[in-house]
Amino acid sequence: KAGVTQTPRYLIKTRGQQVTLSCSPISGHRSVSWYQQTPGQGLQFLFEYFSETQRNKGNFPGRFSGRQFSNSRSEMNVSTLELGDSALYLCASKGWEGEAFFGQGTRLTVV
Amino acid sequence: GNSVTQMEGPVTLSEEAFLTINCTYTATGYPSLFWYVQYPGEGLQLLLKATKADDKGSNKGFEATYRKETTSFHLEKGSVQVSDSAVYFCALSDLLRGQNTGNQFYFGTGTSLTVIP
């Protein structure tokens, strides 16, 4: 069974630009969550989607948004990028025992 | 609220040494507890889990027991190998099983482990 797939693996963007990250969950999983990982703040929850609806949201500004499609694939968008948005963005799909299965992440660098 | 406090690192051990990484939690309700491992440049991999008090999770020689009385979930391994070098994260989830229920994970800050030959 294929794991969680995130694309792209690496991105370099300029301040003020916007970026879209993609996540395909494990087949059959319908819940997708996004996390931001930085050396200073560790792992922080961004949001969770289920059946195309956002169910939970972390404490991030409105520049961070997401969506989920009918095939459970999810995208995350960050607008008006700031240097502090440089991070590893991790997507996870939820297993039947409540565990999270993570993708390899997208490394975003804002210059 | 929910939170996880994890032993500060980094930890450096010799091969075949005993490993303990401490983890305590604060939670409302009845969370599930997890240990994840992250290798350089990779995402998080589930190492083991426990879904209720007194459960013991185990995998690849690692073990952790869900202790409700001490709100702890310490990770242990009897004999570490060089290949165990990684960052370990303790996490809790306000577990709701099944696909159609929401949950959020709360992670500790991570403990970096280096095992030297």
XYZ file of N, CA and C in Angstrom:
684
model
N 0.856 -1.187 0.000
C 0.000 0.000 0.000
C 0.886 1.229 0.000
N 0.623 2.157 -0.901
C 1.443 3.355 -0.981
C 1.225 4.200 0.264
N 2.293 4.920 0.660
C 2.194 5.786 1.828
C 1.646 7.145 1.451
N 1.811 8.079 2.368
C 1.385 9.453 2.129
C 2.404 10.114 1.208
N 1.919 10.738 0.159
C 2.803 11.359 -0.820
C 2.639 12.864 -0.800
N 3.761 13.552 -0.644
C 3.737 15.008 -0.658
C 4.583 15.517 -1.819
N 4.057 16.521 -2.495
C 4.811 17.150 -3.570
C 4.669 18.657 -3.493
N 5.708 19.386 -3.888
C 7.044 18.887 -4.189
C 7.818 18.605 -2.903
N 8.990 18.042 -3.003
C 9.814 17.814 -1.817
C 10.518 19.088 -1.363
N 10.896 19.908 -2.304
C 11.617 21.137 -1.981
C 11.060 22.297 -2.804
N 11.040 23.466 -2.165
C 10.561 24.682 -2.826
C 11.366 25.866 -2.320
N 11.697 26.747 -3.234
C 12.302 28.019 -2.844
C 11.425 29.123 -3.414
N 10.960 29.995 -2.542
C 10.076 31.094 -2.962
C 10.620 32.408 -2.416
N 10.121 33.475 -3.000
C 10.522 34.820 -2.583
C 9.446 35.403 -1.676
N 9.864 36.228 -0.752
C 8.905 36.915 0.122
C 7.811 37.583 -0.698
N 6.589 37.455 -0.218
C 5.455 38.074 -0.896
C 4.758 37.157 -1.876
N 5.452 36.111 -2.298
C 4.809 35.161 -3.220
C 3.854 34.264 -2.460
N 3.153 33.440 -3.226
C 2.314 32.439 -2.598
C 2.773 31.055 -3.044
N 2.362 30.032 -2.284
C 2.804 28.683 -2.594
C 1.670 27.699 -2.312
N 1.630 26.636 -3.091
C 0.658 25.572 -2.885
C 1.388 24.251 -2.752
N 1.074 23.541 -1.685
C 1.663 22.234 -1.433
C 0.583 21.171 -1.565
N 0.983 19.977 -1.997
C 0.003 18.933 -2.250
C 0.275 17.702 -1.400
N -0.803 17.010 -1.057
C -0.697 15.802 -0.228
C -1.726 14.776 -0.687
N -1.255 13.563 -0.965
C -2.158 12.457 -1.275
C -2.096 11.467 -0.130
N -3.205 11.238 0.560
C -3.176 10.339 1.722
C -3.120 8.881 1.296
N -2.956 8.024 2.281
C -3.002 6.584 2.046
C -4.392 6.236 1.522
N -4.433 5.330 0.554
C -5.701 4.945 -0.043
C -6.680 4.469 1.034
N -7.885 5.036 1.009
C -8.904 4.672 1.984
C -8.960 5.592 3.194
N -7.905 6.369 3.399
C -7.914 7.334 4.504
C -8.606 8.616 4.048
N -9.481 9.127 4.879
C -10.251 10.291 4.489
C -9.890 11.551 5.262
N -9.126 11.378 6.332
C -8.742 12.531 7.151
C -7.293 12.901 6.860
N -7.073 14.181 6.578
C -5.718 14.682 6.292
C -5.435 15.867 7.204
N -4.273 15.829 7.828
C -3.843 16.940 8.689
C -2.544 17.509 8.165
N -2.312 18.768 8.483
C -1.074 19.451 8.088
C -0.383 19.993 9.327
N 0.956 19.892 9.323
C 1.772 20.385 10.419
C 2.944 21.180 9.856
N 3.350 22.169 10.621
C 4.555 22.934 10.293
C 5.643 22.552 11.298
N 6.830 22.248 10.795
C 7.939 21.904 11.681
C 9.086 22.890 11.482
N 9.470 23.553 12.555
C 10.613 24.461 12.537
C 11.496 24.159 13.730
N 12.789 24.499 13.639
C 13.682 24.246 14.774
C 13.248 24.994 16.036
N 12.699 26.182 15.875
C 12.349 26.976 17.043
C 11.025 26.601 17.682
N 10.045 26.288 16.870
C 8.692 26.022 17.373
C 8.318 24.551 17.385
N 9.142 23.710 16.815
C 8.826 22.288 16.778
C 7.684 22.008 15.811
N 6.886 21.017 16.161
C 5.757 20.598 15.306
C 4.501 21.311 15.757
N 3.910 22.051 14.831
C 2.687 22.775 15.150
C 1.580 22.397 14.184
N 0.409 22.169 14.742
C -0.766 21.758 13.973
C -1.319 22.941 13.191
N -1.546 22.718 11.913
C -2.131 23.756 11.058
C -3.634 23.577 10.921
N -4.049 22.463 10.335
C -5.468 22.162 10.186
C -5.676 20.712 9.793
N -6.940 20.301 9.918
C -7.337 18.946 9.549
C -8.565 19.006 8.652
N -8.563 18.153 7.643
C -9.695 18.073 6.733
C -10.252 16.661 6.708
N -11.560 16.603 6.573
C -12.261 15.331 6.407
C -13.441 15.578 5.494
N -13.582 14.720 4.500
C -14.689 14.851 3.535
C -14.831 16.287 3.045
N -13.722 16.847 2.643
C -13.671 18.177 2.021
C -14.021 19.315 2.976
N -14.106 19.021 4.268
C -14.459 20.042 5.251
C -13.331 20.187 6.268
N -13.031 21.440 6.616
C -12.026 21.665 7.644
C -12.667 21.416 9.003
N -12.066 20.503 9.800
C -12.671 20.152 11.079
C -11.971 20.817 12.251
N -10.654 20.950 12.150
C -9.882 21.566 13.223
C -8.908 22.540 12.601
N -8.578 23.576 13.356
C -7.626 24.551 12.849
C -6.712 24.967 13.982
N -5.438 25.060 13.697
C -4.475 25.517 14.686
C -4.402 27.027 14.706
N -3.441 27.528 15.456
C -3.327 28.965 15.664
C -2.366 29.586 14.658
N -2.776 29.658 13.432
C -1.978 30.257 12.369
C -2.797 31.365 11.707
N -2.094 32.352 11.136
C -2.829 33.453 10.486
C -3.582 32.981 9.257
N -4.488 33.821 8.806
C -5.340 33.484 7.676
C -4.595 33.288 6.371
N -3.313 33.672 6.345
C -2.518 33.443 5.122
C -2.353 31.944 4.835
N -2.550 31.156 5.860
C -2.455 29.700 5.714
C -3.864 29.148 5.488
N -4.031 28.467 4.406
C -5.345 27.896 4.107
C -5.159 26.539 3.456
N -6.237 25.813 3.389
C -6.147 24.506 2.766
C -7.468 24.125 2.156
N -7.443 22.984 1.511
C -8.680 22.416 1.007
C -8.466 20.934 0.770
N -9.580 20.242 0.635
C -9.522 18.816 0.360
C -10.478 18.503 -0.765
N -10.063 17.611 -1.619
C -10.863 17.246 -2.780
C -11.655 15.965 -2.513
N -12.535 15.640 -3.437
C -13.409 14.481 -3.226
C -12.636 13.169 -3.181
N -11.429 13.148 -3.737
C -10.617 11.924 -3.678
C -9.698 11.913 -2.453
N -9.945 12.835 -1.520
C -9.222 12.981 -0.241
C -7.868 13.658 -0.375
N -7.407 13.885 -1.588
C -6.163 14.651 -1.743
C -6.362 16.042 -1.160
N -5.293 16.573 -0.610
C -5.406 17.882 0.044
C -4.320 18.810 -0.473
N -4.624 20.071 -0.466
C -3.642 21.100 -0.781
C -3.597 22.115 0.350
N -2.426 22.686 0.514
C -2.249 23.734 1.495
C -1.665 24.940 0.768
N -2.177 26.104 1.078
C -1.730 27.315 0.412
C -1.230 28.325 1.447
N -0.130 28.950 1.134
C 0.347 30.045 1.979
C 0.502 31.262 1.087
N -0.180 32.331 1.429
C -0.096 33.548 0.620
C 0.835 34.557 1.286
N 1.292 35.514 0.516
C 2.150 36.590 1.020
C 3.242 36.030 1.942
N 4.076 35.210 1.369
C 5.083 34.498 2.144
C 5.994 35.431 2.919
N 6.339 34.992 4.128
C 7.290 35.704 4.973
C 8.488 34.788 5.241
N 9.606 35.414 5.625
C 10.804 34.610 5.882
C 10.531 33.548 6.943
N 9.709 33.884 7.915
C 9.407 32.964 9.008
C 8.560 31.773 8.601
N 8.081 31.767 7.376
C 7.305 30.621 6.896
C 8.213 29.492 6.419
N 9.500 29.747 6.371
C 10.437 28.692 5.987
C 10.350 27.563 7.006
N 10.069 26.368 6.516
C 9.820 25.248 7.425
C 9.679 23.974 6.616
N 9.583 22.876 7.353
C 9.195 21.600 6.761
C 7.700 21.451 7.010
N 6.929 21.290 5.941
C 5.485 21.128 6.061
C 5.142 19.660 5.877
N 4.518 19.117 6.893
C 4.208 17.695 6.923
C 2.700 17.470 6.818
N 2.365 16.490 6.038
C 0.981 16.077 5.885
C 0.840 14.694 6.503
N -0.295 14.437 7.119
C -0.525 13.128 7.715
C -1.936 12.664 7.412
N -2.087 11.394 7.164
C -3.429 10.844 7.034
C -3.713 9.954 8.236
N -4.957 9.893 8.594
C -5.348 9.240 9.834
C -5.725 7.798 9.599
N -5.116 6.917 10.398
C -5.429 5.509 10.306
C -6.651 5.154 11.132
N -7.075 3.909 11.044
C -8.287 3.485 11.719
C -8.131 3.384 13.230
N -6.877 3.323 13.708
C -6.644 3.300 15.145
C -6.353 4.701 15.672
N -6.520 5.694 14.840
C -6.291 7.070 15.256
C -4.865 7.534 15.066
N -3.996 6.631 14.613
C -2.607 7.037 14.426
C -2.461 7.888 13.163
N -1.417 8.700 13.146
C -1.135 9.549 11.992
C 0.018 8.953 11.199
N -0.169 8.885 9.891
C 0.875 8.416 8.995
C 1.359 9.627 8.198
N 2.626 9.924 8.327
C 3.175 11.142 7.750
C 3.839 10.909 6.403
N 3.771 11.938 5.569
C 4.546 11.965 4.352
C 5.964 12.425 4.660
N 6.781 12.526 3.607
C 8.176 12.922 3.799
C 8.319 14.427 3.966
N 7.269 15.156 3.662
C 7.305 16.586 3.885
C 7.731 17.381 2.671
N 7.384 18.646 2.708
C 7.849 19.610 1.716
C 8.700 20.639 2.452
N 9.934 20.778 2.023
C 10.839 21.764 2.625
C 10.680 23.079 1.874
N 10.095 24.065 2.534
C 9.882 25.385 1.938
C 10.925 26.351 2.470
N 11.608 26.998 1.551
C 12.562 28.049 1.921
C 12.091 29.354 1.307
N 11.940 30.362 2.140
C 11.515 31.685 1.669
C 12.724 32.612 1.754
N 13.037 33.232 0.611
C 14.228 34.104 0.558
C 13.816 35.546 0.247
N -5.765 21.917 29.042
C -5.473 21.592 27.657
C -4.519 20.424 27.553
N -4.206 20.065 26.324
C -3.300 18.948 26.058
C -1.883 19.431 25.804
N -0.920 18.720 26.356
C 0.483 19.047 26.103
C 1.353 17.840 26.408
N 2.552 17.870 25.837
C 3.528 16.796 26.040
C 4.856 17.426 26.422
N 5.466 16.899 27.458
C 6.790 17.351 27.887
C 7.759 16.195 27.708
N 8.813 16.491 27.000
C 9.746 15.434 26.627
C 11.140 15.785 27.110
N 11.877 14.744 27.428
C 13.245 14.902 27.890
C 14.075 15.679 26.878
N 14.841 16.640 27.404
C 15.698 17.429 26.532
C 16.845 16.583 26.020
N 17.284 16.894 24.819
C 18.456 16.208 24.303
C 19.599 17.188 24.173
N 20.579 16.882 23.376
C 20.725 15.593 22.708
C 21.232 14.502 23.652
N 20.957 13.262 23.256
C 21.421 12.109 24.004
C 22.447 11.373 23.149
N 23.580 11.057 23.742
C 24.618 10.296 23.047
C 24.892 9.031 23.838
N 24.790 7.891 23.167
C 25.007 6.605 23.817
C 25.961 5.761 22.992
N 26.613 4.848 23.659
C 27.424 3.861 22.956
C 26.538 2.715 22.503
N 26.944 2.082 21.437
C 26.181 0.941 20.925
C 25.985 -0.093 22.030
N 24.803 -0.687 22.062
C 24.395 -1.707 23.038
C 24.046 -1.130 24.406
N 24.087 0.175 24.565
C 23.669 0.782 25.835
C 22.149 0.755 25.944
N 21.679 0.980 27.192
C 20.240 1.038 27.459
C 19.744 2.465 27.233
N 18.582 2.564 26.606
C 18.020 3.874 26.291
C 16.731 4.112 27.057
N 16.616 5.289 27.640
C 15.342 5.765 28.171
C 15.163 7.210 27.735
N 14.030 7.510 27.154
C 13.666 8.901 26.855
C 12.351 9.164 27.592
N 12.396 10.126 28.489
C 11.223 10.407 29.324
C 10.193 11.260 28.600
N 8.932 10.940 28.860
C 7.828 11.704 28.281
C 6.691 11.741 29.289
N 6.201 12.925 29.596
C 5.010 13.068 30.430
C 3.996 13.908 29.674
N 2.752 13.763 30.047
C 1.710 14.456 29.302
C 0.672 15.058 30.225
N -0.043 16.005 29.676
C -1.220 16.583 30.327
C -2.340 16.484 29.319
N -3.462 15.959 29.751
C -4.550 15.778 28.796
C -5.897 15.830 29.490
N -6.870 16.295 28.746
C -8.248 16.171 29.188
C -8.797 14.923 28.508
N -9.584 14.193 29.200
C -10.141 12.993 28.603
C -9.167 11.833 28.612
N -9.271 10.979 27.598
C -8.503 9.737 27.562
C -7.737 9.658 26.248
N -6.549 10.262 26.226
C -5.815 10.328 24.962
C -5.160 9.005 24.614
N -4.744 8.876 23.375
C -3.818 7.833 22.958
C -2.429 8.442 22.922
N -1.436 7.601 23.123
C -0.049 8.072 23.187
C 0.786 7.372 22.121
N 1.749 8.111 21.607
C 2.538 7.618 20.476
C 4.004 8.023 20.633
N 4.856 7.229 20.031
C 6.234 7.641 19.778
C 6.463 7.592 18.278
N 7.037 8.701 17.787
C 7.404 8.786 16.383
C 8.921 8.982 16.296
N 9.489 8.557 15.169
C 10.917 8.730 14.927
C 11.104 9.458 13.601
N 12.066 10.360 13.595
C 12.353 11.122 12.378
C 13.831 11.010 12.056
N 14.115 10.493 10.860
C 15.475 10.427 10.363
C 15.760 11.692 9.555
N 17.014 12.064 9.417
C 17.354 13.319 8.724
C 16.704 13.414 7.353
N 16.070 14.548 7.114
C 15.473 14.802 5.808
C 14.190 14.043 5.530
N 13.655 13.393 6.549
C 12.452 12.576 6.346
C 11.294 13.083 7.187
N 10.123 12.518 6.899
C 8.960 12.795 7.734
C 9.000 11.934 8.984
N 7.908 11.959 9.737
C 7.837 11.181 10.972
C 7.314 9.785 10.682
N 7.927 8.809 11.328
C 7.464 7.428 11.204
C 6.908 6.972 12.545
N 5.761 6.325 12.508
C 5.181 5.800 13.734
C 6.057 4.675 14.260
N 6.464 4.787 15.516
C 7.306 3.760 16.125
C 6.444 2.800 16.951
N 5.610 3.362 17.820
C 4.714 2.528 18.611
C 3.595 3.383 19.179
N 2.563 2.703 19.664
C 1.421 3.434 20.209
C 0.789 2.645 21.351
N 0.015 3.370 22.165
C -0.774 2.757 23.232
C -2.056 3.561 23.348
N -3.169 2.879 23.389
C -4.448 3.583 23.322
C -5.179 3.674 24.648
N -4.731 2.939 25.672
C -5.377 3.074 26.971
C -4.381 2.776 28.086
N -4.759 3.138 29.286
C -3.887 2.980 30.453
C -3.422 1.534 30.588
N -2.134 1.389 30.935
C -1.454 0.115 31.167
C -1.123 -0.632 29.873
N -1.524 -0.114 28.735
C -1.118 -0.706 27.464
C 0.376 -0.543 27.295
N 1.006 -1.539 26.708
C 2.421 -1.427 26.344
C 2.517 -1.476 24.830
N 3.115 -0.443 24.264
C 3.400 -0.454 22.835
C 4.824 -0.953 22.633
N 5.050 -1.694 21.554
C 6.393 -2.188 21.292
C 6.613 -2.349 19.794
N 7.857 -2.139 19.384
C 8.214 -2.270 17.978
C 9.727 -2.156 17.855
N 10.328 -3.022 17.093
C 11.757 -2.979 16.790
C 12.624 -2.911 18.049
N 12.196 -3.536 19.116
C 12.963 -3.544 20.357
C 12.662 -2.368 21.272
N 11.903 -1.407 20.804
C 11.488 -0.262 21.623
C 10.181 -0.599 22.343
N 10.062 -0.062 23.558
C 8.839 -0.281 24.335
C 8.461 0.993 25.070
N 7.158 1.141 25.325
C 6.689 2.234 26.177
C 5.367 1.803 26.783
N 5.179 2.130 28.054
C 3.953 1.743 28.753
C 3.166 2.990 29.141
N 1.894 2.968 28.861
C 0.975 4.071 29.150
C 0.654 4.040 30.645
N 1.222 4.988 31.385
C 1.022 5.048 32.836
C 0.128 6.237 33.178
N -1.119 5.929 33.486
C -2.068 7.014 33.768
C -1.774 7.657 35.126
N -1.325 6.841 36.078
C -1.118 7.371 37.432
C 0.027 8.378 37.485
N 1.010 8.192 36.597
C 2.134 9.138 36.557
C 2.095 10.001 35.299
N 1.054 9.877 34.515
C 0.897 10.559 33.217
C 2.192 10.510 32.416
N 2.702 9.296 32.225
C 3.981 9.139 31.544
C 3.903 8.093 30.449
N 4.851 8.176 29.524
C 4.945 7.222 28.408
C 6.407 7.183 27.988
N 7.249 6.689 28.847
C 8.697 6.705 28.611
C 9.092 5.655 27.586
N 9.992 6.040 26.698
C 10.476 5.135 25.663
C 11.742 4.435 26.157
N 11.811 3.111 25.934
C 12.976 2.347 26.372
C 13.406 1.373 25.283
N 14.719 1.130 25.279
C 15.256 0.061 24.433
C 16.454 -0.520 25.161
N 16.518 -1.825 25.175
C 17.549 -2.489 25.963
C 18.950 -2.369 25.390
N 19.066 -2.306 24.078
C 20.387 -2.306 23.452
C 20.299 -1.524 22.139
N 20.793 -0.292 22.164
C 20.642 0.550 20.977
C 21.714 0.233 19.940
N 21.387 0.527 18.698
C 22.293 0.336 17.573
C 22.560 1.686 16.906
N 23.618 1.727 16.129
C 23.947 2.968 15.411
C 22.766 3.417 14.550
N 22.066 2.461 13.979
C 20.932 2.773 13.101
C 19.742 3.396 13.842
N 19.779 3.392 15.171
C 18.706 4.032 15.951
C 18.914 5.541 16.085
N 20.023 6.035 15.611
C 20.296 7.479 15.677
C 19.238 8.231 14.884
N 18.525 9.114 15.557
C 17.397 9.830 14.952
C 16.836 10.784 16.007
N 15.775 11.475 15.635
C 15.046 12.308 16.595
C 13.741 11.607 16.945
N 13.456 11.522 18.239
C 12.279 10.810 18.718
C 11.281 11.803 19.302
N 10.026 11.647 18.900
C 8.953 12.534 19.342
C 7.893 11.739 20.086
N 7.551 12.226 21.244
C 6.412 11.703 21.983
C 5.188 12.530 21.588
N 4.042 11.894 21.471
C 2.856 12.634 21.035
C 1.608 12.056 21.680
N 0.622 12.909 21.822
C -0.679 12.420 22.251
C -1.736 12.902 21.273
N -2.785 12.136 21.225
C -3.904 12.488 20.375
C -5.182 12.340 21.162
N -6.036 13.348 21.025
C -7.361 13.217 21.628
C -8.115 12.234 20.754
N -7.778 10.966 21.003
C -8.116 9.904 20.070
C -9.607 9.724 19.895
N -9.971 9.724 18.656
C -11.306 9.280 18.311
C -11.107 8.313 17.158
N -11.391 7.057 17.381
C -11.127 6.071 16.362
C -12.075 6.214 15.189
N -11.672 5.618 14.102
C -12.518 5.649 12.920
C -12.141 6.793 12.028
N -12.597 6.727 10.813
C -12.217 7.712 9.827
C -13.032 8.988 9.924
N -14.237 8.890 10.490
C -15.120 10.044 10.399
C -15.132 10.890 11.664
N -14.044 10.835 12.412
C -13.938 11.665 13.613
C -12.624 12.422 13.571
N -12.634 13.584 14.152
C -11.453 14.425 14.077
C -10.487 14.148 15.200
N -9.242 14.455 14.977
C -8.293 14.429 16.070
C -7.140 15.357 15.751
N -6.428 15.718 16.794
C -5.273 16.586 16.650
C -4.157 16.004 17.490
N -2.965 16.021 16.931
C -1.815 15.526 17.657
C -1.091 16.680 18.351
N -0.589 16.368 19.545
C 0.241 17.308 20.292
C 1.593 16.636 20.477
N 2.644 17.312 20.025
C 3.968 16.714 20.028
C 4.872 17.331 21.079
N 5.776 16.505 21.595
C 6.857 17.029 22.392
C 7.880 17.688 21.483
N 8.907 18.234 22.075
C 9.899 18.995 21.317
C 10.904 18.116 20.597
N 10.877 16.816 20.866
C 11.808 15.915 20.198
C 13.096 15.737 20.980
N 13.625 14.525 20.938
C 14.902 14.216 21.585
C 15.819 13.600 20.544
N 16.941 14.251 20.328
C 17.902 13.751 19.347
C 18.785 12.695 20.007
N 18.854 11.546 19.373
C 19.673 10.434 19.865
C 20.788 10.153 18.869
N 22.002 10.093 19.366
C 23.141 9.666 18.557
C 23.761 8.453 19.235
N 23.917 7.391 18.468
C 24.541 6.167 18.986
C 25.891 6.012 18.308
N 26.933 5.922 19.117
C 28.280 5.813 18.559
C 28.782 4.370 18.676
N 29.519 3.930 17.663
C 29.999 2.525 17.662
C 30.972 2.274 18.805
